[in-house]
PDB file of C-alpha atoms in Angstrom:
ATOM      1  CA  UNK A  66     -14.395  -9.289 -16.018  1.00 41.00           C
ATOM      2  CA  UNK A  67     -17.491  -6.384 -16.108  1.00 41.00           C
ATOM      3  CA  UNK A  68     -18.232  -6.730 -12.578  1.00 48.00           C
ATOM      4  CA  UNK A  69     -14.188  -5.935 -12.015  1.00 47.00           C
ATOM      5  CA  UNK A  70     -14.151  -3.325 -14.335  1.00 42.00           C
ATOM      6  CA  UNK A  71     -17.262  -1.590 -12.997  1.00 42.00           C
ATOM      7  CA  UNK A  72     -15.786  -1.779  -9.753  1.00 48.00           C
ATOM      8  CA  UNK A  73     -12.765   0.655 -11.069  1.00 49.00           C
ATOM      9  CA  UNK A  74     -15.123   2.796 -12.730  1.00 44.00           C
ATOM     10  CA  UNK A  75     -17.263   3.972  -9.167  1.00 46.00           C
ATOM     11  CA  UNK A  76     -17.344   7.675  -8.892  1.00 44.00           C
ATOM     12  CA  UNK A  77     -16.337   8.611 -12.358  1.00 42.00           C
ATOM     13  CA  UNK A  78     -12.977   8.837 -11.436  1.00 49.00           C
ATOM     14  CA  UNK A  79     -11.884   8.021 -15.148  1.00 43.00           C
ATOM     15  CA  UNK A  80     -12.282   9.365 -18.026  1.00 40.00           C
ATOM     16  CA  UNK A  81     -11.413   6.303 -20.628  1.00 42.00           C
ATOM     17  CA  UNK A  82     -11.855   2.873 -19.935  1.00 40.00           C
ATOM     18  CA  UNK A  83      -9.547   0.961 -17.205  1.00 46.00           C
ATOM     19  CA  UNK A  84      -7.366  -1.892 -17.845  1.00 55.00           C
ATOM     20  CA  UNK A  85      -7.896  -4.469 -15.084  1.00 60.00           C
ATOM     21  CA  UNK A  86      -4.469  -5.381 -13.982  1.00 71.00           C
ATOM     22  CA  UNK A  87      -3.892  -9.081 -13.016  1.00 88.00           C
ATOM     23  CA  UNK A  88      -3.766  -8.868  -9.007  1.00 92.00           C
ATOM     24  CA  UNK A  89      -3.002 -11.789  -7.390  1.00 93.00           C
ATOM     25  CA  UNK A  90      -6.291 -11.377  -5.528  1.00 94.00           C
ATOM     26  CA  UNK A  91      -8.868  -7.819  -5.485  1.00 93.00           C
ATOM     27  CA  UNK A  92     -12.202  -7.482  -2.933  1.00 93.00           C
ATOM     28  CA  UNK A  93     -15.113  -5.612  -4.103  1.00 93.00           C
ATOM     29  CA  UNK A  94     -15.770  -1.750  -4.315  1.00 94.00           C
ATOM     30  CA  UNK A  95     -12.013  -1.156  -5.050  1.00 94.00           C
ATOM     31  CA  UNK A  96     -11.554   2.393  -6.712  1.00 93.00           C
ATOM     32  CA  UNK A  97      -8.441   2.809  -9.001  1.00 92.00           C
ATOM     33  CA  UNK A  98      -8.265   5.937 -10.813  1.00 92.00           C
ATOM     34  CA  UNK A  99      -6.868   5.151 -14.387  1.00 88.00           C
ATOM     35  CA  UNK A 100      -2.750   7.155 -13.845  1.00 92.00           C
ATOM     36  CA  UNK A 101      -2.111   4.719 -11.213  1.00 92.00           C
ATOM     37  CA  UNK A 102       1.140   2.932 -12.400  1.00 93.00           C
ATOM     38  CA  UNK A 103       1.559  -0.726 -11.419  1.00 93.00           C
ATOM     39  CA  UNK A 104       4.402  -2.942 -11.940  1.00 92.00           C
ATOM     40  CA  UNK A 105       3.813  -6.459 -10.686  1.00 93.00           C
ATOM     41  CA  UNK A 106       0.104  -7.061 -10.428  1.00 93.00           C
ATOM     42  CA  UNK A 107       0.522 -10.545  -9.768  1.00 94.00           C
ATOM     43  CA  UNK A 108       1.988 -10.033  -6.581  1.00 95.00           C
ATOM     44  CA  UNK A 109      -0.717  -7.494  -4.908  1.00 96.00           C
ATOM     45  CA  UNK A 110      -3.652  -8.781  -2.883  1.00 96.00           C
ATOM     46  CA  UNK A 111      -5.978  -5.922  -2.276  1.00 96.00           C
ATOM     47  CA  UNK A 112      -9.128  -6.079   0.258  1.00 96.00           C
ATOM     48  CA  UNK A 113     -12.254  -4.621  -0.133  1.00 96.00           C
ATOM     49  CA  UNK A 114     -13.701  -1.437   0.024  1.00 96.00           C
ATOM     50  CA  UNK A 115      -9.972   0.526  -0.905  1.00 96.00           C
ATOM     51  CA  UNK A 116      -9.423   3.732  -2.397  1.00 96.00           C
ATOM     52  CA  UNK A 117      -5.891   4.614  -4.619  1.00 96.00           C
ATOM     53  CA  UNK A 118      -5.725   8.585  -4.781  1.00 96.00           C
ATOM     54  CA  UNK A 119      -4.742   9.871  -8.340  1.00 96.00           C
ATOM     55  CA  UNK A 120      -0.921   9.833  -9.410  1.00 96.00           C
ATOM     56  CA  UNK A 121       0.339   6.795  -7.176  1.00 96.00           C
ATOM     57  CA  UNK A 122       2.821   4.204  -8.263  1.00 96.00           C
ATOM     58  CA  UNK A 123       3.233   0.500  -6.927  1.00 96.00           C
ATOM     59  CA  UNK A 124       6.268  -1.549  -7.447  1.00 94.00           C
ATOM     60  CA  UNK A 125       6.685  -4.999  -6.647  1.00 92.00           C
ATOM     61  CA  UNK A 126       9.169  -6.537  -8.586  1.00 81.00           C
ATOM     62  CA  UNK A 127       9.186  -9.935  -6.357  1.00 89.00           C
ATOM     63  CA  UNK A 128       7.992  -9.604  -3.024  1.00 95.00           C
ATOM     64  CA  UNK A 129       4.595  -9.653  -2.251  1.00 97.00           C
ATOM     65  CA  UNK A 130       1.990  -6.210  -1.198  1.00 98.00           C
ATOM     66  CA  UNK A 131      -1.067  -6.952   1.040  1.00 98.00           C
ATOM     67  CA  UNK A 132      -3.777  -4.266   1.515  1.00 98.00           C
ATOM     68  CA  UNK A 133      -6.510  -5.502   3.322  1.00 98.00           C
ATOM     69  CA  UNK A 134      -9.697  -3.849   3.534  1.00 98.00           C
ATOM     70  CA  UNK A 135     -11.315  -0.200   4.394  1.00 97.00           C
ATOM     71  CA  UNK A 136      -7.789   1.304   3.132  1.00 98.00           C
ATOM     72  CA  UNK A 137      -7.556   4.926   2.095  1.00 98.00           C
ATOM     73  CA  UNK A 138      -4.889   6.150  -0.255  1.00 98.00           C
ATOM     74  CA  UNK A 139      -4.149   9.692  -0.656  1.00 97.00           C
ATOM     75  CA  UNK A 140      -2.571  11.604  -4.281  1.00 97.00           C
ATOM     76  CA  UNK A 141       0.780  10.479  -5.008  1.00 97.00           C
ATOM     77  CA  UNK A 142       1.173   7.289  -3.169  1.00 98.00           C
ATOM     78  CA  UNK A 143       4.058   5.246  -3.881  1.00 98.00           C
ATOM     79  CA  UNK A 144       4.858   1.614  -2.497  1.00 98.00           C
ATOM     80  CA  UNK A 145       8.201   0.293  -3.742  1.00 97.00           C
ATOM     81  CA  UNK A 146       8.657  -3.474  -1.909  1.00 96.00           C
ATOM     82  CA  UNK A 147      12.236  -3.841  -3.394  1.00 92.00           C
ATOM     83  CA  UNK A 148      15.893  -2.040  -3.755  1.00 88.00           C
ATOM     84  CA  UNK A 149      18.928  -2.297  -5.776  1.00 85.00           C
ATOM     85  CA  UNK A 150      21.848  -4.453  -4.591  1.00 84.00           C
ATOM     86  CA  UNK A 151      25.016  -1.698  -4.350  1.00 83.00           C
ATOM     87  CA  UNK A 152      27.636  -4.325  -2.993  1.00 84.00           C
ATOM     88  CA  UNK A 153      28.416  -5.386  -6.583  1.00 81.00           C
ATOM     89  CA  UNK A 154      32.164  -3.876  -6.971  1.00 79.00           C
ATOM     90  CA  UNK A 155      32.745  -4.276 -10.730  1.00 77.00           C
ATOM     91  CA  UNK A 156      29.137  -2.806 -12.173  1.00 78.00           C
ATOM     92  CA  UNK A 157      27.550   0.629 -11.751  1.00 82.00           C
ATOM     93  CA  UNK A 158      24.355   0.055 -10.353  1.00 82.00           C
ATOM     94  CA  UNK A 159      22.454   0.804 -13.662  1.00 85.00           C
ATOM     95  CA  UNK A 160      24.145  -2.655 -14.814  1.00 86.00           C
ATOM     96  CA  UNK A 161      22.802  -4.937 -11.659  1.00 86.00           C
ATOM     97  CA  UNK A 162      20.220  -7.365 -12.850  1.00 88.00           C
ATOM     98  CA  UNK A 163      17.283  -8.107 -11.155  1.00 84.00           C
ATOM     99  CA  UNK A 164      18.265 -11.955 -11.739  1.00 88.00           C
ATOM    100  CA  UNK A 165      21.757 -10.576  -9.264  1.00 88.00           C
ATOM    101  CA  UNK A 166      19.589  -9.588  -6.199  1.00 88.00           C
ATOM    102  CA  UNK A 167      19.965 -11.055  -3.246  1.00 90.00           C
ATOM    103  CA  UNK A 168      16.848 -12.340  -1.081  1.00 89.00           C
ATOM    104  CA  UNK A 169      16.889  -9.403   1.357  1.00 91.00           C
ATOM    105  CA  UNK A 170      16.574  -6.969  -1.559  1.00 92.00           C
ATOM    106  CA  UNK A 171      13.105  -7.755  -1.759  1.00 94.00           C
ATOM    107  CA  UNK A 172      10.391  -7.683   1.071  1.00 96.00           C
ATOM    108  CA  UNK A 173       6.809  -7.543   1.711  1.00 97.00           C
ATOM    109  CA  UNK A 174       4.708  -4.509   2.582  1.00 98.00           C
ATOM    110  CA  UNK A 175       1.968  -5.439   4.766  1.00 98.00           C
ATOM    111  CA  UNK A 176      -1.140  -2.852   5.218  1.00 98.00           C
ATOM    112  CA  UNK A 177      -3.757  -3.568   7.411  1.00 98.00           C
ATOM    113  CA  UNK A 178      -7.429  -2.987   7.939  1.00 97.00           C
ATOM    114  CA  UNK A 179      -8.683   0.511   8.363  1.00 97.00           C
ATOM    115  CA  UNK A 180      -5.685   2.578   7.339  1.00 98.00           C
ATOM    116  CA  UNK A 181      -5.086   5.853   5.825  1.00 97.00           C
ATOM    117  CA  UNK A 182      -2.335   7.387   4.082  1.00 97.00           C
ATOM    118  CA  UNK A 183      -1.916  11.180   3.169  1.00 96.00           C
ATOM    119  CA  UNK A 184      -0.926  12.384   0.639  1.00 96.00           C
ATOM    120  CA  UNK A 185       3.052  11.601  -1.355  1.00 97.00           C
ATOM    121  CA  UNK A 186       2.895   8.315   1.189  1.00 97.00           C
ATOM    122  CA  UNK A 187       6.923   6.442   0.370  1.00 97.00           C
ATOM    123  CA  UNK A 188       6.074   3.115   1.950  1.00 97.00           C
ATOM    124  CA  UNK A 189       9.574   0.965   0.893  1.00 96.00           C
ATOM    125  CA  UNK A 190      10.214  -2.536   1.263  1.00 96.00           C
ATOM    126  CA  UNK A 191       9.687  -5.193   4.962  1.00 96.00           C
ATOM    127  CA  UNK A 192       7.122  -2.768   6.399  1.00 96.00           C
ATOM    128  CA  UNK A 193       4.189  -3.629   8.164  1.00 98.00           C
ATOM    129  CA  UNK A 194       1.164  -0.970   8.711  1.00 97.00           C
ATOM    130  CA  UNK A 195      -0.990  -2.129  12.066  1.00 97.00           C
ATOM    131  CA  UNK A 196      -4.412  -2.020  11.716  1.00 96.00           C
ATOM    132  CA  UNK A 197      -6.051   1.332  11.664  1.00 96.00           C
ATOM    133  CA  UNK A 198      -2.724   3.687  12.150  1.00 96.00           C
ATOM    134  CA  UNK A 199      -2.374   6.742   9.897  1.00 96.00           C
ATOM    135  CA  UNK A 200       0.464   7.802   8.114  1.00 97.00           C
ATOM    136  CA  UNK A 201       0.747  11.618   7.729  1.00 95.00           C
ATOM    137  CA  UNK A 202       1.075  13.299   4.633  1.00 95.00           C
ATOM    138  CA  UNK A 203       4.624  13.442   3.234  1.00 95.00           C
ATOM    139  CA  UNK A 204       6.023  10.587   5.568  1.00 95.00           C
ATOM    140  CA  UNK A 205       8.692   8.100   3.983  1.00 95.00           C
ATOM    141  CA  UNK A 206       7.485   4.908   5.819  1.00 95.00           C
ATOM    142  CA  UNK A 207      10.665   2.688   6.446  1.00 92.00           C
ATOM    143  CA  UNK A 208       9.766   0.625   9.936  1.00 92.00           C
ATOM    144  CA  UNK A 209       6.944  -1.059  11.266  1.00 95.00           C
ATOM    145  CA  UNK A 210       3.874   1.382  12.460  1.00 94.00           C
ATOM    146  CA  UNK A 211       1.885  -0.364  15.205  1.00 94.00           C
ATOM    147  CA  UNK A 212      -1.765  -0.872  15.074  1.00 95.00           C
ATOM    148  CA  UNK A 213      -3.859   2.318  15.657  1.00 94.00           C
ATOM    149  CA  UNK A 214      -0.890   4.902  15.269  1.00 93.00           C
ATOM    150  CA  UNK A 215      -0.247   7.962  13.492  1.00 93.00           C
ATOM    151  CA  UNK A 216       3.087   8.191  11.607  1.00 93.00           C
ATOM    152  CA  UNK A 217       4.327  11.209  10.857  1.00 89.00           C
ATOM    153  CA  UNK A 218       7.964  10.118  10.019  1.00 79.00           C
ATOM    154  CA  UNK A 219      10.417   8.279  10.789  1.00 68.00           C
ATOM    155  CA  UNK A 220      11.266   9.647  13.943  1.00 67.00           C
ATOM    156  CA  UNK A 221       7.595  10.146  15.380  1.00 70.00           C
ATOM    157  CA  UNK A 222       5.187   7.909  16.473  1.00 79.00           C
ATOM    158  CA  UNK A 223       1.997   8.198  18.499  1.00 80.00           C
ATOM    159  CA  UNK A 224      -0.918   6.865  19.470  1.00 84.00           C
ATOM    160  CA  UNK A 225      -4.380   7.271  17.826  1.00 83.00           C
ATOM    161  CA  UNK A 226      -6.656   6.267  21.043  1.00 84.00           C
ATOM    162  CA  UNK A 227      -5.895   6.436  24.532  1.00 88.00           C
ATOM    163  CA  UNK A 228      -5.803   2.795  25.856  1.00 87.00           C
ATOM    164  CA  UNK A 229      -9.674   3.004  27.470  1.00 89.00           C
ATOM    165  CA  UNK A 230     -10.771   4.283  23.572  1.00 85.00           C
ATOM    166  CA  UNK A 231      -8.809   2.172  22.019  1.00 86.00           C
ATOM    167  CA  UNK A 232     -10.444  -0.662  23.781  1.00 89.00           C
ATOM    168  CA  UNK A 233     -13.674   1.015  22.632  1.00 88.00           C
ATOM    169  CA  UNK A 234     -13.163   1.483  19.242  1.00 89.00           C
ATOM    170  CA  UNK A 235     -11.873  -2.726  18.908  1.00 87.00           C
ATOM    171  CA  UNK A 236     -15.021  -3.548  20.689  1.00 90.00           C
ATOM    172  CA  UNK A 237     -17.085  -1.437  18.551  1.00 89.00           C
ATOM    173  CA  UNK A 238     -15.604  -2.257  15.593  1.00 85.00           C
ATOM    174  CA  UNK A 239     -16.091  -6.322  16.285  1.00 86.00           C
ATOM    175  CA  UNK A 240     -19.711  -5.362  16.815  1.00 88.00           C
ATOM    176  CA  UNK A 241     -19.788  -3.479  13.549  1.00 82.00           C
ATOM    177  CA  UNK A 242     -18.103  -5.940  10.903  1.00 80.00           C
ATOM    178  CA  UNK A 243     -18.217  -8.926  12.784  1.00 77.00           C
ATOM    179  CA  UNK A 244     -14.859  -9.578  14.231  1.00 68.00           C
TER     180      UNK A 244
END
């Protein structure tokens, strides 16, 4: 439980002591700062060597969140990977229970390797960041961003790398970590 808690406390980026929340699974050299606001713990996985920027919140009320490693968070993050049912016709949506949701209301979010989100990042619910892409500041994430693109909404998509650098930077990368 120290080495976790040591972990959060890299950089002085808190002021009072952190209380570890209980991820499903975290990697080393994670950095938390202590106004992040979780709810669900248990259903995050985070890689290692991640960084939350101050003021984010993470939801995940049943479906799962995957961060894997290298992943940089910007201020003011917020993951949500579920939503309110509104078909119900005789309840205002305050009085839908989470025990009334259907299946699809909940989905993963997926981030892979080597991303990095600006910051006030909305990633919502079934979406799947490819490996090294990053998401512009502002951007409400609500689709799938392929590997090694930059999202800057919802309409926009681009590539990071030309094909011949993108080749380069896989190759160099595999040399690098060992992929």
């Amino acid at each position: 439980m120290l080495s976790k808690i040591k972990r959060f406390i890299k950089r002085n980026l808190f002021k009072e002591k952190v209380n570890v929340p209980n991820f499903k699974s975290i990697g080393d050299n994670v950095e938390i700062p202590n106004d992040l606001i979780i709810d669900g713990a248990e259903n995050i996985t985070i890689g290692s060597n991640v960084h939350f920027g101050v003021r984010s919140l993470i939801y995940t009320t049943r479906a799962e969140l995957n961060i894997g490693n290298y992943v940089v968070f910007g201020p003011e993050l917020m993951i949500v990977t579920g939503d309110h049912r509104m078909d119900v016709k005789d309840r205002h949506i305050y009085e839908v229970t989470d025990e009334m949701k259907l299946p699809e209301n909940d989905q993963p979010v997926t981030i892979k390797d080597g991303c990095w989100t600006g910051g006030r990042v909305i990633i919502l619910k079934g979406v799947t960041i490819g490996e090294g892409s990053v998401i512009a500041a502002g951007a409400v994430v609500t689709k799938d961003v392929p590997p090694y693109s930059i999202y800057i909404n919802s309409q926009k998509i681009i590539p990071r790398f030309s094909n011949e650098d993108l080749e380069e930077h896989i190759k160099l990368i595999g040399e690098r970590y060992g992929k």
